[in-house]
Tab-separated table of C-alpha atoms in Angstrom:
chain	number	residue	atom	x	y	z
K	1	MET	CA	33.883	66.505	-147.140
K	2	ASN	CA	35.609	64.534	-149.726
K	3	HIS	CA	32.283	61.825	-149.999
K	4	CYS	CA	33.589	57.963	-150.147
K	5	CYS	CA	29.942	57.853	-152.755
K	6	SER	CA	26.229	59.076	-152.854
K	7	PRO	CA	24.345	56.149	-153.068
K	8	SER	CA	20.618	58.835	-154.647
K	9	ALA	CA	23.687	58.868	-157.590
K	10	GLY	CA	23.071	54.994	-158.648
K	11	ARG	CA	26.619	52.331	-158.840
K	12	PRO	CA	27.848	52.551	-161.372
K	13	PRO	CA	28.067	49.089	-163.910
K	14	ARG	CA	31.339	46.587	-162.031
K	15	PRO	CA	33.612	44.418	-164.900
K	16	ALA	CA	32.506	41.183	-164.675
K	17	VAL	CA	34.378	38.424	-162.469
K	18	GLU	CA	35.797	35.597	-163.011
K	19	ILE	CA	36.249	32.983	-159.496
K	20	VAL	CA	39.569	30.984	-160.783
K	21	GLY	CA	39.547	27.074	-158.537
K	22	ARG	CA	36.919	25.275	-156.390
K	23	GLY	CA	36.257	25.515	-152.484
K	24	PRO	CA	35.047	23.703	-149.968
K	25	HIS	CA	31.781	24.175	-149.018
K	26	ARG	CA	31.208	23.315	-145.198
K	27	LEU	CA	27.867	24.428	-144.777
K	28	PRO	CA	25.671	21.072	-143.689
K	29	GLN	CA	22.962	20.343	-146.415
K	30	VAL	CA	19.818	19.128	-146.078
K	31	SER	CA	17.756	17.047	-148.999
K	32	VAL	CA	14.886	17.896	-150.683
K	33	PRO	CA	12.986	15.368	-151.925
K	34	GLY	CA	11.791	14.955	-155.406
K	35	GLN	CA	7.239	16.095	-154.486
K	36	THR	CA	5.060	18.684	-156.305
K	37	PHE	CA	3.552	20.991	-153.914
K	38	ALA	CA	1.398	23.759	-154.893
K	39	MET	CA	3.577	27.213	-154.476
K	40	GLY	CA	2.183	30.422	-153.931
K	41	ASP	CA	-0.571	32.868	-150.873
K	42	ALA	CA	-2.953	30.584	-149.848
K	43	SER	CA	-3.959	32.340	-146.911
K	44	GLY	CA	-4.231	35.558	-149.056
K	45	ASP	CA	-2.240	37.989	-147.224
K	46	GLY	CA	0.259	39.329	-149.957
K	47	VAL	CA	0.314	42.529	-151.757
K	48	ARG	CA	-1.022	42.201	-155.414
K	49	PRO	CA	2.979	43.480	-156.548
K	50	ASP	CA	4.215	40.657	-154.504
K	51	GLY	CA	2.184	38.903	-156.792
K	52	GLU	CA	2.399	35.785	-154.221
K	53	GLN	CA	-1.053	34.414	-156.125
K	54	PRO	CA	-1.738	32.304	-157.536
K	55	VAL	CA	-1.440	29.509	-156.497
K	56	HIS	CA	-0.313	27.017	-158.835
K	57	PRO	CA	1.546	23.623	-158.841
K	58	VAL	CA	5.165	22.817	-158.789
K	59	ARG	CA	6.768	19.618	-159.854
K	60	LEU	CA	10.934	19.624	-158.741
K	61	PRO	CA	13.668	16.635	-158.747
K	62	ALA	CA	15.437	16.519	-155.689
K	63	TYR	CA	18.253	18.192	-154.500
K	64	SER	CA	19.709	19.473	-151.381
K	65	ILE	CA	20.218	22.934	-149.660
K	66	ASP	CA	21.588	24.367	-147.169
K	67	ALA	CA	20.758	24.288	-143.637
K	68	THR	CA	21.826	27.086	-143.002
K	69	THR	CA	22.149	30.782	-145.034
K	70	VAL	CA	26.445	31.322	-145.204
K	71	THR	CA	27.776	32.078	-142.821
K	72	VAL	CA	31.424	35.274	-141.822
K	73	ALA	CA	32.688	32.722	-141.644
K	74	ASP	CA	32.131	30.577	-144.290
K	75	PHE	CA	32.126	33.578	-147.170
K	76	ARG	CA	35.511	34.826	-145.302
K	77	ALA	CA	37.047	31.458	-146.797
K	78	PHE	CA	35.599	32.884	-150.040
K	79	VAL	CA	37.326	36.116	-149.864
K	80	SER	CA	40.178	34.435	-148.610
K	81	GLY	CA	40.854	31.743	-151.242
K	82	THR	CA	40.406	34.185	-154.033
K	83	GLY	CA	41.125	36.897	-153.100
K	84	TYR	CA	37.442	38.102	-153.965
K	85	ARG	CA	36.063	41.355	-153.309
K	86	THR	CA	32.172	43.001	-152.923
K	87	GLU	CA	30.144	45.148	-154.453
K	88	ALA	CA	29.745	46.547	-151.333
K	89	GLU	CA	33.373	46.884	-150.511
K	90	ALA	CA	33.946	47.654	-154.437
K	91	PHE	CA	31.831	50.751	-154.764
K	92	GLY	CA	32.656	51.737	-150.616
K	93	TRP	CA	29.743	52.169	-148.607
K	94	SER	CA	26.231	49.779	-148.087
K	95	ALA	CA	22.957	50.088	-146.383
K	96	VAL	CA	22.535	50.124	-142.433
K	97	PHE	CA	19.518	49.860	-140.726
K	98	HIS	CA	19.318	53.265	-138.756
K	99	LEU	CA	19.503	51.781	-135.344
K	100	ALA	CA	23.041	49.788	-136.444
K	101	VAL	CA	24.758	51.808	-137.707
K	102	GLU	CA	28.394	52.375	-135.693
K	103	PRO	CA	28.556	55.895	-133.792
K	104	SER	CA	31.440	57.031	-136.053
K	105	ALA	CA	31.205	55.712	-138.782
K	106	GLU	CA	30.656	57.943	-141.788
K	107	VAL	CA	26.486	58.596	-143.277
K	108	ILE	CA	26.148	59.767	-147.278
K	109	GLY	CA	23.119	60.021	-146.916
K	110	SER	CA	19.758	58.381	-146.254
K	111	MET	CA	17.421	55.638	-148.812
K	112	ALA	CA	15.156	56.951	-150.829
K	113	GLY	CA	11.425	56.003	-149.681
K	114	THR	CA	13.583	53.946	-146.380
K	115	PRO	CA	15.151	56.811	-144.606
K	116	TRP	CA	15.662	54.196	-141.740
K	117	TRP	CA	18.680	52.809	-144.676
K	118	LEU	CA	21.459	54.267	-144.285
K	119	GLY	CA	24.618	54.231	-146.765
K	120	VAL	CA	27.182	54.216	-144.757
K	121	CYS	CA	30.836	54.290	-145.940
K	122	GLY	CA	32.705	51.482	-144.956
K	123	ALA	CA	30.070	48.465	-144.459
K	124	ASP	CA	30.524	46.070	-146.523
K	125	TRP	CA	30.411	42.073	-144.937
K	126	ALA	CA	33.269	42.441	-143.166
K	127	HIS	CA	32.113	45.414	-140.629
K	128	PRO	CA	28.672	45.066	-141.276
K	129	SER	CA	27.875	48.511	-139.005
K	130	GLY	CA	30.539	50.760	-140.053
K	131	PRO	CA	33.786	50.647	-140.781
K	132	GLY	CA	35.180	49.766	-137.060
K	133	SER	CA	31.944	46.933	-136.284
K	134	VAL	CA	33.447	43.294	-136.692
K	135	ALA	CA	31.085	40.043	-138.475
K	136	LEU	CA	30.467	37.340	-136.338
K	137	ASP	CA	31.611	34.174	-138.277
K	138	ASP	CA	29.021	32.192	-136.997
K	139	HIS	CA	26.031	34.744	-137.865
K	140	PRO	CA	24.118	34.596	-141.563
K	141	VAL	CA	26.989	36.501	-144.259
K	142	VAL	CA	24.746	40.641	-144.787
K	143	HIS	CA	26.014	42.757	-147.373
K	144	VAL	CA	26.112	40.983	-150.496
K	145	SER	CA	24.673	41.086	-152.875
K	146	TRP	CA	23.493	39.055	-156.207
K	147	ASN	CA	26.076	39.222	-157.909
K	148	ASP	CA	28.295	38.375	-154.717
K	149	ALA	CA	26.304	36.017	-153.547
K	150	HIS	CA	26.258	34.748	-157.551
K	151	ALA	CA	30.442	35.053	-157.228
K	152	TYR	CA	29.987	32.745	-154.209
K	153	CYS	CA	28.262	30.115	-156.152
K	154	ALA	CA	31.208	29.497	-158.391
K	155	TRP	CA	33.573	28.689	-155.857
K	156	ALA	CA	31.215	25.841	-154.024
K	157	GLY	CA	30.371	24.540	-157.545
K	158	ARG	CA	26.770	25.368	-156.569
K	159	ARG	CA	23.778	27.552	-157.375
K	160	LEU	CA	21.414	29.816	-155.956
K	161	PRO	CA	18.243	28.441	-155.289
K	162	THR	CA	15.487	28.939	-158.254
K	163	GLU	CA	12.766	30.599	-155.828
K	164	ALA	CA	10.719	27.694	-156.064
K	165	GLU	CA	13.308	25.060	-154.142
K	166	TRP	CA	13.359	28.264	-152.028
K	167	GLU	CA	9.470	27.702	-151.327
K	168	CYS	CA	9.194	24.243	-151.803
K	169	ALA	CA	12.941	23.659	-148.714
K	170	ALA	CA	11.038	26.169	-145.957
K	171	ARG	CA	7.936	24.921	-146.613
K	172	GLY	CA	9.603	21.258	-145.463
K	173	GLY	CA	6.560	18.635	-146.804
K	174	LYS	CA	3.362	20.862	-144.623
K	175	PRO	CA	1.374	22.203	-147.408
K	176	SER	CA	-0.551	25.122	-147.596
K	177	LEU	CA	1.292	27.243	-143.693
K	178	ARG	CA	1.609	31.195	-143.489
K	179	TYR	CA	5.193	30.009	-141.494
K	180	PRO	CA	7.453	25.986	-141.778
K	181	TRP	CA	6.133	25.432	-138.648
K	182	GLY	CA	2.398	26.350	-138.700
K	183	HIS	CA	0.163	28.212	-140.026
K	184	ASP	CA	0.263	31.644	-137.022
K	185	LEU	CA	2.765	32.680	-135.138
K	186	PRO	CA	3.901	30.369	-131.787
K	187	ALA	CA	2.920	32.480	-127.961
K	188	GLU	CA	7.653	31.159	-128.036
K	189	TRP	CA	9.837	33.532	-130.627
K	190	ALA	CA	9.731	31.349	-133.755
K	191	CYS	CA	12.094	33.166	-135.823
K	192	ASN	CA	14.697	36.027	-135.063
K	193	ILE	CA	11.688	39.249	-136.559
K	194	TRP	CA	11.077	42.983	-135.030
K	195	GLN	CA	9.585	43.789	-131.831
K	196	GLY	CA	7.669	47.239	-131.059
K	197	THR	CA	7.369	49.538	-133.654
K	198	PHE	CA	9.006	50.009	-136.344
K	199	PRO	CA	11.112	52.043	-137.308
K	200	THR	CA	11.545	53.378	-134.302
K	201	VAL	CA	11.307	50.993	-130.979
K	202	ASN	CA	13.003	47.611	-131.480
K	203	THR	CA	12.048	45.898	-127.887
K	204	ALA	CA	14.022	42.457	-129.039
K	205	GLU	CA	12.373	40.470	-127.577
K	206	ASP	CA	13.528	37.175	-129.426
K	207	GLY	CA	16.905	38.071	-128.221
K	208	TRP	CA	18.312	39.403	-131.531
K	209	VAL	CA	18.581	43.621	-132.619
K	210	THR	CA	20.274	42.420	-135.909
K	211	THR	CA	20.885	39.057	-136.865
K	212	ALA	CA	21.160	36.312	-134.833
K	213	PRO	CA	23.461	33.193	-135.648
K	214	ALA	CA	22.885	31.290	-138.614
K	215	ARG	CA	21.808	28.198	-136.755
K	216	SER	CA	18.752	30.201	-134.053
K	217	TYR	CA	15.419	28.357	-132.910
K	218	GLU	CA	13.587	25.040	-134.573
K	219	PRO	CA	14.468	24.299	-137.648
K	220	ASN	CA	12.073	22.977	-139.795
K	221	ASP	CA	10.800	18.838	-140.802
K	222	TYR	CA	13.353	18.943	-143.465
K	223	GLY	CA	16.020	20.955	-141.399
K	224	LEU	CA	16.479	24.269	-142.059
K	225	TYR	CA	17.466	26.620	-139.921
K	226	GLN	CA	15.677	30.771	-140.390
K	227	PRO	CA	14.353	30.298	-144.235
K	228	VAL	CA	11.735	32.856	-142.724
K	229	GLY	CA	13.043	35.535	-140.419
K	230	ASN	CA	16.116	36.859	-139.566
K	231	VAL	CA	17.362	37.779	-143.124
K	232	TRP	CA	16.606	37.652	-146.840
K	233	GLU	CA	17.506	35.561	-149.199
K	234	TRP	CA	18.492	35.884	-152.565
K	235	CYS	CA	17.601	33.775	-155.736
K	236	ALA	CA	18.632	32.577	-158.685
K	237	ASP	CA	15.178	33.923	-160.748
K	238	TRP	CA	14.869	38.055	-162.055
K	239	PHE	CA	12.031	38.578	-160.042
K	240	SER	CA	7.761	39.099	-161.993
K	241	PRO	CA	4.742	39.878	-160.033
K	242	THR	CA	3.061	38.780	-163.184
K	243	TYR	CA	4.815	35.084	-163.088
K	244	TYR	CA	2.858	32.803	-161.065
K	245	ALA	CA	0.216	33.451	-163.843
K	246	GLU	CA	2.056	31.971	-166.264
K	247	SER	CA	4.825	29.707	-164.300
K	248	PRO	CA	5.564	26.661	-165.572
K	249	LEU	CA	3.877	23.277	-164.132
K	250	ASP	CA	7.990	21.167	-164.211
K	251	ASP	CA	10.774	22.940	-162.348
K	252	PRO	CA	10.504	26.425	-163.436
K	253	SER	CA	13.517	29.048	-162.878
K	254	GLY	CA	11.481	31.992	-163.249
K	255	PRO	CA	11.144	34.641	-166.363
K	256	PRO	CA	13.931	34.769	-168.510
K	257	VAL	CA	15.419	38.647	-168.466
K	258	GLY	CA	14.183	41.372	-165.503
K	259	ALA	CA	15.375	44.665	-163.625
K	260	ALA	CA	15.483	42.647	-159.940
K	261	ARG	CA	16.345	39.705	-158.710
K	262	VAL	CA	14.160	37.660	-155.869
K	263	ILE	CA	14.111	37.903	-153.125
K	264	ARG	CA	11.978	35.659	-149.703
K	265	GLY	CA	12.020	35.088	-146.447
K	266	GLY	CA	12.100	37.904	-144.893
K	267	SER	CA	14.593	39.893	-141.733
K	268	TYR	CA	14.950	40.308	-138.944
K	269	LEU	CA	13.120	43.913	-139.795
K	270	CYS	CA	9.848	42.592	-140.610
K	271	HIS	CA	7.050	43.514	-138.714
K	272	ASP	CA	3.232	43.705	-139.147
K	273	SER	CA	2.882	47.266	-139.555
K	274	TYR	CA	5.041	46.912	-141.445
K	275	CYS	CA	7.160	44.123	-144.269
K	276	ASN	CA	4.779	40.630	-143.593
K	277	ARG	CA	6.573	39.008	-144.874
K	278	TYR	CA	9.065	36.219	-142.444
K	279	ARG	CA	6.027	34.253	-144.473
K	280	ASN	CA	6.242	30.972	-147.839
K	281	ALA	CA	5.085	32.054	-149.559
K	282	ALA	CA	5.524	36.107	-149.288
K	283	ARG	CA	8.407	37.429	-152.040
K	284	SER	CA	10.398	40.355	-152.841
K	285	SER	CA	13.357	41.670	-154.724
K	286	ASN	CA	16.229	43.943	-155.395
K	287	THR	CA	18.711	44.571	-158.112
K	288	PRO	CA	21.258	42.427	-158.481
K	289	ASP	CA	24.110	45.062	-157.465
K	290	SER	CA	22.816	46.141	-153.961
K	291	SER	CA	23.497	45.757	-150.240
K	292	THR	CA	21.881	45.725	-147.452
K	293	GLY	CA	22.952	44.180	-143.950
K	294	ASN	CA	19.907	42.240	-143.459
K	295	THR	CA	20.404	39.817	-147.344
K	296	GLY	CA	22.888	36.460	-147.325
K	297	PHE	CA	21.368	33.231	-149.915
K	298	ARG	CA	22.374	30.095	-148.783
K	299	THR	CA	22.411	27.682	-151.998
K	300	VAL	CA	21.983	24.678	-153.522
K	301	ALA	CA	22.406	21.412	-155.390
K	302	ARG	CA	21.777	18.444	-157.941
């Protein structure tokens, strides 16, 4: 069989893509006031390798942030205006959760250590489950790498949020709480996460098996929709599990170098038994060229 590629072989370096021109960024904006807030895990929920502690003060100037993650429709406008090809399209495959794979799609292997992630030929931002699937305009765009998100920002005259900006906005002015709405999960669903037995049975009690529309559930007190759950969100920073111990007070932007970029917020696959990262303080990372069916982004400006 002539496979489109091999996920175990890694992805070759991709030439830098120059984005020419400026496009409209139509997402509603949320204003975050300048403030000093306590960043990090005050509840003891995080695992040590994630580096969610120590809790430390961070002072930020005011900024604006997208009320929702960038949607499929927004990303389509970018692609239409520039002819941009995402890294998933260039490499010919992307990672799809095993229960979401289109039945007729060609699967070329599973990800090491996480066999529920399958390399699917033809999976990309417009075809999230495989080449025969169709992305829904009001859902968050997924299968975008950090590099793809950065390219969108260059076109839109925006940038990715720093990790500190992301957490400040997600907290919505409520200090030291586990979730955007408070310290506990409510009786009714407040975010799109996994229900059932991970990774084999999703009962979809919250109404969604994979992504939910970007404007779902109640926004936080600043007006952000789904900063936790639904999809992971790329941040500007390089990831380091020890950065919080040396982070400056004023407007931190992460370590100067690294191997992976920060992702925040968790996704529809988060479950306490496996990935308890649908929290304000939770952090993780992925390499800048990685694309998956549960990672998107939102943008900021000052």
